[in-house]
GROMACS .gro file of C-alpha atoms in nm:
model
  417
    1MET     CA    1   4.912  -2.190  12.851
    2GLY     CA    2   4.950  -2.569  12.868
    3LEU     CA    3   4.971  -2.757  13.194
    4SER     CA    4   5.345  -2.833  13.156
    5ALA     CA    5   5.429  -2.471  13.079
    6PHE     CA    6   5.226  -2.361  13.380
    7TRP     CA    7   5.422  -2.584  13.617
    8ILE     CA    8   5.757  -2.479  13.466
    9VAL     CA    9   5.678  -2.110  13.512
   10SER     CA   10   5.544  -2.171  13.864
   11VAL     CA   11   5.857  -2.360  13.970
   12LEU     CA   12   6.089  -2.094  13.827
   13LEU     CA   13   5.900  -1.814  14.003
   14ALA     CA   14   5.902  -2.000  14.335
   15LEU     CA   15   6.276  -2.070  14.303
   16ALA     CA   16   6.344  -1.704  14.225
   17VAL     CA   17   6.154  -1.588  14.535
   18ALA     CA   18   6.326  -1.847  14.753
   19ALA     CA   19   6.669  -1.747  14.614
   20LEU     CA   20   6.610  -1.380  14.698
   21LEU     CA   21   6.516  -1.467  15.055
   22VAL     CA   22   6.820  -1.695  15.097
   23LEU     CA   23   7.057  -1.427  14.962
   24ALA     CA   24   6.909  -1.172  15.201
   25LEU     CA   25   6.971  -1.402  15.497
   26LEU     CA   26   7.330  -1.480  15.394
   27ARG     CA   27   7.408  -1.117  15.321
   28GLY     CA   28   7.270  -1.018  15.660
   29ARG     CA   29   7.548  -1.195  15.850
   30THR     CA   30   7.821  -0.992  15.673
   31GLN     CA   31   7.666  -0.652  15.720
   32GLY     CA   32   7.929  -0.560  15.984
   33ALA     CA   33   7.900  -0.264  16.217
   34ASP     CA   34   7.601  -0.053  16.285
   35PRO     CA   35   7.588   0.216  16.011
   36ALA     CA   36   7.519   0.495  16.264
   37ALA     CA   37   7.822   0.402  16.477
   38ALA     CA   38   8.046   0.378  16.169
   39TYR     CA   39   7.932   0.725  16.062
   40ASP     CA   40   8.031   0.868  16.404
   41VAL     CA   41   8.382   0.719  16.372
   42GLN     CA   42   8.432   0.889  16.036
   43VAL     CA   43   8.308   1.224  16.169
   44TYR     CA   44   8.552   1.223  16.461
   45ARG     CA   45   8.843   1.133  16.232
   46ASP     CA   46   8.753   1.428  16.012
   47GLN     CA   47   8.741   1.652  16.318
   48LEU     CA   48   9.099   1.547  16.417
   49ARG     CA   49   9.226   1.644  16.075
   50GLU     CA   50   9.040   1.975  16.097
   51VAL     CA   51   9.209   2.053  16.432
   52ASP     CA   52   9.554   2.009  16.274
   53ARG     CA   53   9.458   2.249  15.996
   54ASP     CA   54   9.323   2.509  16.244
   55VAL     CA   55   9.651   2.498  16.446
   56ALA     CA   56   9.855   2.535  16.125
   57ARG     CA   57   9.651   2.841  16.022
   58GLY     CA   58   9.680   2.995  16.368
   59VAL     CA   59   9.307   2.974  16.441
   60LEU     CA   60   9.389   2.763  16.749
   61THR     CA   61   9.697   2.779  16.971
   62GLU     CA   62   9.897   2.460  17.020
   63ALA     CA   63   9.762   2.424  17.375
   64GLU     CA   64   9.402   2.471  17.260
   65GLY     CA   65   9.455   2.228  16.976
   66GLU     CA   66   9.591   1.964  17.213
   67ARG     CA   67   9.287   1.991  17.442
   68VAL     CA   68   9.054   1.953  17.143
   69ARG     CA   69   9.253   1.654  17.012
   70VAL     CA   70   9.223   1.479  17.350
   71GLU     CA   71   8.845   1.529  17.365
   72VAL     CA   72   8.785   1.424  17.001
   73SER     CA   73   9.015   1.121  17.041
   74ARG     CA   74   8.817   1.012  17.348
   75ARG     CA   75   8.492   1.033  17.154
   76LEU     CA   76   8.652   0.852  16.859
   77LEU     CA   77   8.753   0.561  17.082
   78GLU     CA   78   8.400   0.535  17.225
   79ALA     CA   79   8.243   0.544  16.878
   80ASP     CA   80   8.485   0.280  16.750
   81ARG     CA   81   8.409   0.056  17.049
   82ALA     CA   82   8.034   0.097  16.987
   83ALA     CA   83   8.075   0.012  16.619
   84ARG     CA   84   8.270  -0.306  16.696
   85THR     CA   85   8.016  -0.413  16.959
   86ALA     CA   86   7.721  -0.357  16.723
   87GLY     CA   87   7.894  -0.552  16.450
   88ALA     CA   88   7.952  -0.844  16.683
   89GLU     CA   89   7.591  -0.844  16.800
   90THR     CA   90   7.438  -0.827  16.449
   91THR     CA   91   7.657  -1.088  16.288
   92ALA     CA   92   7.501  -1.432  16.319
   93PRO     CA   93   7.712  -1.749  16.322
   94ARG     CA   94   7.777  -1.874  15.968
   95GLY     CA   95   7.630  -2.218  16.033
   96LEU     CA   96   7.311  -2.074  16.180
   97SER     CA   97   7.270  -1.836  15.885
   98ILE     CA   98   7.312  -2.117  15.630
   99ALA     CA   99   7.065  -2.338  15.818
  100ALA     CA  100   6.810  -2.056  15.834
  101ALA     CA  101   6.854  -1.987  15.463
  102ILE     CA  102   6.801  -2.354  15.372
  103PHE     CA  103   6.496  -2.382  15.597
  104THR     CA  104   6.347  -2.063  15.450
  105GLY     CA  105   6.394  -2.182  15.093
  106ILE     CA  106   6.231  -2.518  15.165
  107ALA     CA  107   5.945  -2.353  15.355
  108VAL     CA  108   5.874  -2.110  15.069
  109LEU     CA  109   5.869  -2.383  14.806
  110ALA     CA  110   5.672  -2.633  15.013
  111GLY     CA  111   5.427  -2.373  15.136
  112ALA     CA  112   5.359  -2.226  14.794
  113PHE     CA  113   5.296  -2.558  14.622
  114GLY     CA  114   5.110  -2.700  14.923
  115LEU     CA  115   4.869  -2.408  14.931
  116TYR     CA  116   4.811  -2.423  14.558
  117TRP     CA  117   4.752  -2.797  14.568
  118THR     CA  118   4.494  -2.746  14.843
  119LEU     CA  119   4.322  -2.428  14.723
  120GLY     CA  120   4.400  -2.421  14.352
  121ALA     CA  121   4.294  -2.634  14.060
  122PRO     CA  122   4.608  -2.783  13.902
  123ASP     CA  123   4.420  -2.976  13.635
  124TYR     CA  124   4.160  -2.708  13.560
  125PRO     CA  125   4.190  -2.584  13.201
  126ASP     CA  126   4.223  -2.221  13.108
  127MET     CA  127   3.884  -2.050  13.068
  128PRO     CA  128   3.905  -1.696  12.931
  129LEU     CA  129   3.631  -1.441  13.000
  130ALA     CA  130   3.466  -1.495  12.662
  131ALA     CA  131   3.446  -1.870  12.726
  132ARG     CA  132   3.297  -1.815  13.073
  133ILE     CA  133   3.033  -1.581  12.934
  134SER     CA  134   2.952  -1.829  12.659
  135ALA     CA  135   2.921  -2.112  12.914
  136ALA     CA  136   2.688  -1.898  13.127
  137GLU     CA  137   2.468  -1.827  12.826
  138GLU     CA  138   2.452  -2.197  12.743
  139LEU     CA  139   2.358  -2.273  13.104
  140ARG     CA  140   2.085  -2.011  13.088
  141ASP     CA  141   1.946  -2.151  12.765
  142ALA     CA  142   1.952  -2.507  12.902
  143ARG     CA  143   1.747  -2.435  13.214
  144PRO     CA  144   1.466  -2.681  13.291
  145SER     CA  145   1.111  -2.573  13.225
  146GLN     CA  146   0.874  -2.454  13.496
  147ALA     CA  147   0.694  -2.788  13.495
  148ALA     CA  148   1.018  -2.985  13.532
  149LEU     CA  149   1.132  -2.767  13.820
  150GLU     CA  150   0.795  -2.804  13.993
  151THR     CA  151   0.823  -3.182  13.966
  152ALA     CA  152   1.172  -3.175  14.117
  153ALA     CA  153   1.062  -2.944  14.400
  154ALA     CA  154   0.738  -3.126  14.479
  155GLY     CA  155   0.884  -3.332  14.761
  156THR     CA  156   1.058  -3.039  14.925
  157MET     CA  157   0.756  -2.813  14.977
  158PRO     CA  158   0.638  -2.779  15.338
  159GLU     CA  159   0.294  -2.920  15.410
  160ILE     CA  160   0.062  -2.666  15.570
  161THR     CA  161  -0.252  -2.801  15.731
  162PRO     CA  162  -0.513  -2.528  15.780
  163ASP     CA  163  -0.767  -2.531  16.061
  164GLU     CA  164  -1.116  -2.652  15.983
  165ARG     CA  165  -1.264  -2.304  15.955
  166PHE     CA  166  -1.001  -2.184  15.709
  167ALA     CA  167  -1.025  -2.506  15.507
  168GLU     CA  168  -1.400  -2.462  15.481
  169LEU     CA  169  -1.361  -2.102  15.364
  170MET     CA  170  -1.106  -2.212  15.103
  171ASP     CA  171  -1.343  -2.477  14.969
  172ARG     CA  172  -1.616  -2.214  14.938
  173LEU     CA  173  -1.378  -1.969  14.768
  174ARG     CA  174  -1.261  -2.229  14.516
  175ALA     CA  175  -1.619  -2.329  14.440
  176ALA     CA  176  -1.718  -1.965  14.393
  177MET     CA  177  -1.431  -1.910  14.151
  178GLU     CA  178  -1.532  -2.211  13.946
  179GLU     CA  179  -1.874  -2.054  13.905
  180ASN     CA  180  -1.738  -1.705  13.841
  181PRO     CA  181  -1.379  -1.740  13.710
  182ASP     CA  182  -1.363  -1.379  13.589
  183ASP     CA  183  -1.415  -1.209  13.928
  184PRO     CA  184  -1.093  -1.008  13.986
  185GLN     CA  185  -1.143  -0.963  14.360
  186GLY     CA  186  -1.213  -1.331  14.405
  187LEU     CA  187  -0.903  -1.417  14.202
  188GLU     CA  188  -0.691  -1.186  14.418
  189LEU     CA  189  -0.816  -1.358  14.734
  190LEU     CA  190  -0.758  -1.699  14.578
  191VAL     CA  191  -0.399  -1.609  14.488
  192VAL     CA  192  -0.315  -1.488  14.838
  193ASN     CA  193  -0.476  -1.775  15.026
  194GLU     CA  194  -0.348  -2.052  14.800
  195ALA     CA  195   0.001  -1.910  14.851
  196ARG     CA  196  -0.059  -1.896  15.225
  197LEU     CA  197  -0.128  -2.270  15.217
  198GLY     CA  198   0.188  -2.337  15.015
  199ASN     CA  199  -0.012  -2.423  14.702
  200PHE     CA  200   0.210  -2.211  14.481
  201VAL     CA  201   0.110  -2.379  14.154
  202ALA     CA  202  -0.256  -2.310  14.222
  203ALA     CA  203  -0.164  -1.958  14.335
  204TYR     CA  204   0.026  -1.864  14.019
  205THR     CA  205  -0.240  -2.031  13.803
  206ALA     CA  206  -0.495  -1.800  13.963
  207GLN     CA  207  -0.257  -1.507  13.912
  208GLN     CA  208  -0.230  -1.591  13.542
  209ARG     CA  209  -0.610  -1.588  13.520
  210LEU     CA  210  -0.618  -1.255  13.704
  211ILE     CA  211  -0.378  -1.108  13.449
  212GLU     CA  212  -0.605  -1.223  13.168
  213VAL     CA  213  -0.909  -1.070  13.338
  214LYS     CA  214  -0.744  -0.734  13.404
  215GLY     CA  215  -0.666  -0.680  13.037
  216ASP     CA  216  -0.541  -0.324  12.983
  217ASP     CA  217  -0.536  -0.242  13.356
  218LEU     CA  218  -0.221  -0.442  13.424
  219VAL     CA  219   0.065  -0.303  13.632
  220ALA     CA  220   0.420  -0.426  13.687
  221ASP     CA  221   0.335  -0.585  14.021
  222ASP     CA  222   0.090  -0.821  13.849
  223PHE     CA  223   0.375  -0.983  13.660
  224GLY     CA  224   0.614  -0.947  13.952
  225ASP     CA  225   0.372  -1.141  14.173
  226LEU     CA  226   0.333  -1.404  13.902
  227ALA     CA  227   0.710  -1.450  13.877
  228ASP     CA  228   0.741  -1.465  14.256
  229LEU     CA  229   0.484  -1.744  14.283
  230MET     CA  230   0.636  -1.937  13.994
  231ILE     CA  231   0.982  -1.919  14.151
  232LEU     CA  232   0.844  -2.039  14.484
  233ALA     CA  233   0.670  -2.328  14.306
  234ALA     CA  234   1.000  -2.416  14.133
  235GLY     CA  235   1.192  -2.441  14.459
  236GLY     CA  236   1.361  -2.104  14.427
  237ILE     CA  237   1.485  -2.148  14.067
  238VAL     CA  238   1.404  -1.885  13.806
  239SER     CA  239   1.261  -2.080  13.512
  240PRO     CA  240   1.235  -1.949  13.154
  241GLU     CA  241   0.862  -1.894  13.209
  242ALA     CA  242   0.928  -1.695  13.527
  243GLU     CA  243   1.190  -1.494  13.340
  244GLN     CA  244   0.927  -1.396  13.083
  245ALA     CA  245   0.706  -1.267  13.363
  246LEU     CA  246   0.999  -1.069  13.504
  247ASN     CA  247   1.065  -0.914  13.164
  248ARG     CA  248   0.699  -0.811  13.137
  249ALA     CA  249   0.717  -0.649  13.481
  250LEU     CA  250   1.033  -0.456  13.395
  251ALA     CA  251   0.886  -0.344  13.063
  252LEU     CA  252   0.599  -0.181  13.255
  253ASP     CA  253   0.820  -0.047  13.534
  254PRO     CA  254   1.201  -0.067  13.503
  255ALA     CA  255   1.231   0.027  13.872
  256ASN     CA  256   1.015  -0.262  13.997
  257GLY     CA  257   1.194  -0.399  14.302
  258PRO     CA  258   1.083  -0.765  14.305
  259ALA     CA  259   1.154  -0.804  13.932
  260ARG     CA  260   1.502  -0.652  13.970
  261TYR     CA  261   1.579  -0.874  14.267
  262TYR     CA  262   1.477  -1.191  14.086
  263THR     CA  263   1.662  -1.082  13.773
  264GLY     CA  264   1.978  -1.061  13.983
  265LEU     CA  265   1.900  -1.404  14.127
  266LEU     CA  266   1.863  -1.546  13.775
  267GLN     CA  267   2.201  -1.399  13.680
  268PHE     CA  268   2.356  -1.560  13.986
  269GLN     CA  269   2.199  -1.897  13.914
  270THR     CA  270   2.342  -1.887  13.561
  271ARG     CA  271   2.697  -1.807  13.680
  272ARG     CA  272   2.705  -1.435  13.611
  273PRO     CA  273   2.778  -1.295  13.960
  274ASP     CA  274   2.921  -0.982  13.797
  275LEU     CA  275   2.578  -0.895  13.658
  276THR     CA  276   2.413  -0.994  13.986
  277PHE     CA  277   2.638  -0.757  14.178
  278ALA     CA  278   2.559  -0.465  13.947
  279THR     CA  279   2.184  -0.535  13.957
  280TRP     CA  280   2.159  -0.579  14.334
  281GLN     CA  281   2.395  -0.295  14.420
  282SER     CA  282   2.183  -0.054  14.217
  283LEU     CA  283   1.862  -0.189  14.369
  284LEU     CA  284   2.000  -0.174  14.723
  285THR     CA  285   2.093   0.192  14.698
  286GLU     CA  286   1.743   0.281  14.576
  287SER     CA  287   1.543   0.070  14.823
  288ARG     CA  288   1.371   0.137  15.151
  289THR     CA  289   1.483  -0.060  15.455
  290ASP     CA  290   1.140  -0.222  15.485
  291ASP     CA  291   1.141  -0.350  15.128
  292PRO     CA  292   1.131  -0.731  15.146
  293TRP     CA  293   1.425  -0.784  14.909
  294VAL     CA  294   1.673  -0.581  15.118
  295PRO     CA  295   1.756  -0.849  15.382
  296PRO     CA  296   1.821  -1.128  15.127
  297ILE     CA  297   2.039  -0.895  14.919
  298LEU     CA  298   2.245  -0.796  15.223
  299SER     CA  299   2.285  -1.159  15.327
  300GLN     CA  300   2.404  -1.273  14.982
  301MET     CA  301   2.611  -0.976  14.866
  302PRO     CA  302   2.939  -1.084  15.035
  303GLU     CA  303   2.938  -1.411  14.839
  304VAL     CA  304   2.824  -1.241  14.519
  305ALA     CA  305   3.096  -0.977  14.547
  306GLN     CA  306   3.364  -1.238  14.614
  307LEU     CA  307   3.266  -1.441  14.309
  308ALA     CA  308   3.244  -1.126  14.099
  309GLY     CA  309   3.591  -1.018  14.209
  310VAL     CA  310   3.461  -0.693  14.357
  311ARG     CA  311   3.558  -0.542  14.692
  312TRP     CA  312   3.227  -0.471  14.869
  313THR     CA  313   3.141  -0.341  15.213
  314PRO     CA  314   2.794  -0.277  15.352
  315PRO     CA  315   2.673   0.076  15.276
  316SER     CA  316   2.798   0.348  15.511
  317ALA     CA  317   2.441   0.469  15.540
  318PRO     CA  318   2.129   0.249  15.546
  319PRO     CA  319   1.902   0.227  15.243
  320ILE     CA  320   1.650   0.508  15.241
  321VAL     CA  321   1.317   0.474  15.423
  322GLY     CA  322   1.190   0.828  15.394
  323PRO     CA  323   1.308   1.188  15.416
  324ASP     CA  324   1.360   1.183  15.792
  325SER     CA  325   1.374   0.816  15.880
  326PRO     CA  326   1.701   0.690  16.031
  327GLY     CA  327   1.654   0.326  15.930
  328PRO     CA  328   1.867   0.049  16.084
  329SER     CA  329   2.205   0.121  16.235
  330GLN     CA  330   2.530   0.065  16.047
  331GLU     CA  331   2.600  -0.229  16.276
  332ASP     CA  332   2.267  -0.389  16.177
  333VAL     CA  333   2.350  -0.356  15.807
  334GLU     CA  334   2.701  -0.498  15.848
  335ALA     CA  335   2.569  -0.791  16.052
  336ALA     CA  336   2.312  -0.888  15.787
  337SER     CA  337   2.565  -1.099  15.594
  338ASP     CA  338   2.603  -1.337  15.892
  339LEU     CA  339   2.234  -1.383  15.972
  340THR     CA  340   2.065  -1.724  15.975
  341PRO     CA  341   1.723  -1.756  15.806
  342GLU     CA  342   1.558  -1.723  16.148
  343GLU     CA  343   1.760  -1.412  16.225
  344ARG     CA  344   1.679  -1.261  15.887
  345ASP     CA  345   1.309  -1.323  15.954
  346GLN     CA  346   1.352  -1.145  16.285
  347MET     CA  347   1.525  -0.858  16.105
  348VAL     CA  348   1.235  -0.829  15.860
  349ARG     CA  349   0.990  -0.821  16.149
  350GLY     CA  350   1.197  -0.546  16.307
  351MET     CA  351   1.176  -0.343  15.986
  352VAL     CA  352   0.799  -0.396  15.972
  353ASP     CA  353   0.768  -0.285  16.334
  354GLY     CA  354   0.975   0.024  16.249
  355LEU     CA  355   0.743   0.110  15.960
  356ALA     CA  356   0.438   0.063  16.185
  357GLU     CA  357   0.586   0.291  16.450
  358ARG     CA  358   0.669   0.556  16.189
  359LEU     CA  359   0.315   0.552  16.051
  360ALA     CA  360   0.174   0.576  16.403
  361THR     CA  361   0.387   0.875  16.497
  362ASP     CA  362   0.453   1.064  16.172
  363GLY     CA  363   0.192   0.927  15.934
  364GLY     CA  364   0.274   0.822  15.579
  365THR     CA  365   0.159   0.785  15.222
  366PRO     CA  366  -0.111   0.540  15.111
  367GLU     CA  367   0.169   0.330  14.961
  368ASP     CA  368   0.331   0.302  15.304
  369TRP     CA  369   0.004   0.189  15.464
  370ALA     CA  370  -0.054  -0.066  15.187
  371ARG     CA  371   0.303  -0.193  15.217
  372LEU     CA  372   0.264  -0.242  15.592
  373ILE     CA  373  -0.062  -0.437  15.553
  374ARG     CA  374   0.090  -0.660  15.281
  375ALA     CA  375   0.399  -0.725  15.494
  376LEU     CA  376   0.189  -0.819  15.797
  377GLY     CA  377  -0.014  -1.052  15.577
  378VAL     CA  378   0.302  -1.229  15.458
  379LEU     CA  379   0.416  -1.261  15.821
  380GLN     CA  380   0.073  -1.409  15.908
  381GLU     CA  381   0.008  -1.131  16.162
  382LEU     CA  382  -0.351  -1.095  16.045
  383ASP     CA  383  -0.480  -0.934  16.364
  384ARG     CA  384  -0.233  -0.650  16.328
  385ALA     CA  385  -0.303  -0.622  15.956
  386GLY     CA  386  -0.677  -0.599  16.030
  387ALA     CA  387  -0.618  -0.332  16.294
  388ILE     CA  388  -0.408  -0.127  16.050
  389TRP     CA  389  -0.679  -0.161  15.786
  390THR     CA  390  -0.943  -0.042  16.034
  391GLU     CA  391  -0.732   0.257  16.129
  392ALA     CA  392  -0.665   0.338  15.761
  393GLN     CA  393  -1.038   0.360  15.694
  394THR     CA  394  -1.054   0.643  15.945
  395VAL     CA  395  -0.735   0.818  15.837
  396PHE     CA  396  -0.821   0.814  15.466
  397ALA     CA  397  -1.199   0.850  15.496
  398ASP     CA  398  -1.187   1.166  15.285
  399ALA     CA  399  -0.950   1.019  15.023
  400PRO     CA  400  -1.140   0.742  14.842
  401GLU     CA  401  -0.867   0.675  14.584
  402ALA     CA  402  -0.603   0.630  14.854
  403LEU     CA  403  -0.840   0.410  15.053
  404ASP     CA  404  -0.903   0.191  14.747
  405GLN     CA  405  -0.529   0.133  14.715
  406ILE     CA  406  -0.502   0.031  15.079
  407ARG     CA  407  -0.818  -0.183  15.051
  408THR     CA  408  -0.654  -0.384  14.772
  409ALA     CA  409  -0.359  -0.458  14.998
  410ALA     CA  410  -0.596  -0.555  15.279
  411GLN     CA  411  -0.786  -0.791  15.047
  412LEU     CA  412  -0.460  -0.953  14.938
  413ALA     CA  413  -0.372  -0.999  15.305
  414GLY     CA  414  -0.715  -1.153  15.366
  415VAL     CA  415  -0.839  -0.894  15.616
  416ALA     CA  416  -1.088  -0.708  15.397
  417GLU     CA  417  -1.372  -0.811  15.169
   0.00000   0.00000   0.00000
């Protein structure tokens, strides 16, 4: 539809609505008596005629008929008086009705076009669904490379100055990796600690080397971690190179949480909020409350749903944590959309504390212990992470495979050798 045709149709529709409102106001002043009172008047008139018929048939004597006529006539007079009074009260003065009708018509027209001029896009061309999808695909194909994004984000990265002891250990670790670049444990430590310093390029470079060293022993998290570090290095943008890492992670494990979260983020960044909503909604319903992607999904879903044209409310029950775990309250979940970054960080810490309390009271799987140690490492609560690792060595002393899984998490957190 052309711009001129759009305005013609809009004006005609607005005039039609205004005309209906004006006619309703003008018709209202000629409505007359109250319908209920008018009905009573008609009933009593019918009763008078019925009395005459009953007297004629001999059902009532003349004296009885006269008494009934007097009573019905009295009620008829009262009903007629009520009808006239109601009609007088509900009939507005003609001048006032006309003025109200004119004001209403002007208000409807001015309000409609004023709101559209403020909130709408009068000069925006039509863009059918197929065109929007095509534009999104072009935007996705035209994304900058990882290197270009890193250059653009270089000045925005926070500078982290380590203490002298940590800096010395990092120098020794880097030197050791130069001498032995194929040591997987050393590479894992290098990845974690470079990331801790904000050196995300160095961190994902080490992760790439770790992937090469692992060979056939790769798991989805290896590529998920690589994508995560690349996205952090690119200032939060999912580059084509990071997308390749996400695809590798999902090929190994279609249920991988970090890869699914970042895939939804990529879809959002390339103007496909409909796909983002579907991806994140599915992930949210399958996640634990202590999974790190849950708070950011909850905080962004209202905007995603609005752009996708979907009515969304926070889940009536919290995402699952375990068979018997209550998770956060409904109020906590609903409030997540209004949290500031500081408040979301506090919420994550609360979830981590909840997981720690659950493990202390009810125990948990090796995956739960490893998840807690990794989360504490990300939060820089290394003393707590070390204490959990020490306790795990006692709890899983008779389960070497489980302990190896937890040890890997402790090494990534920097609290185990």
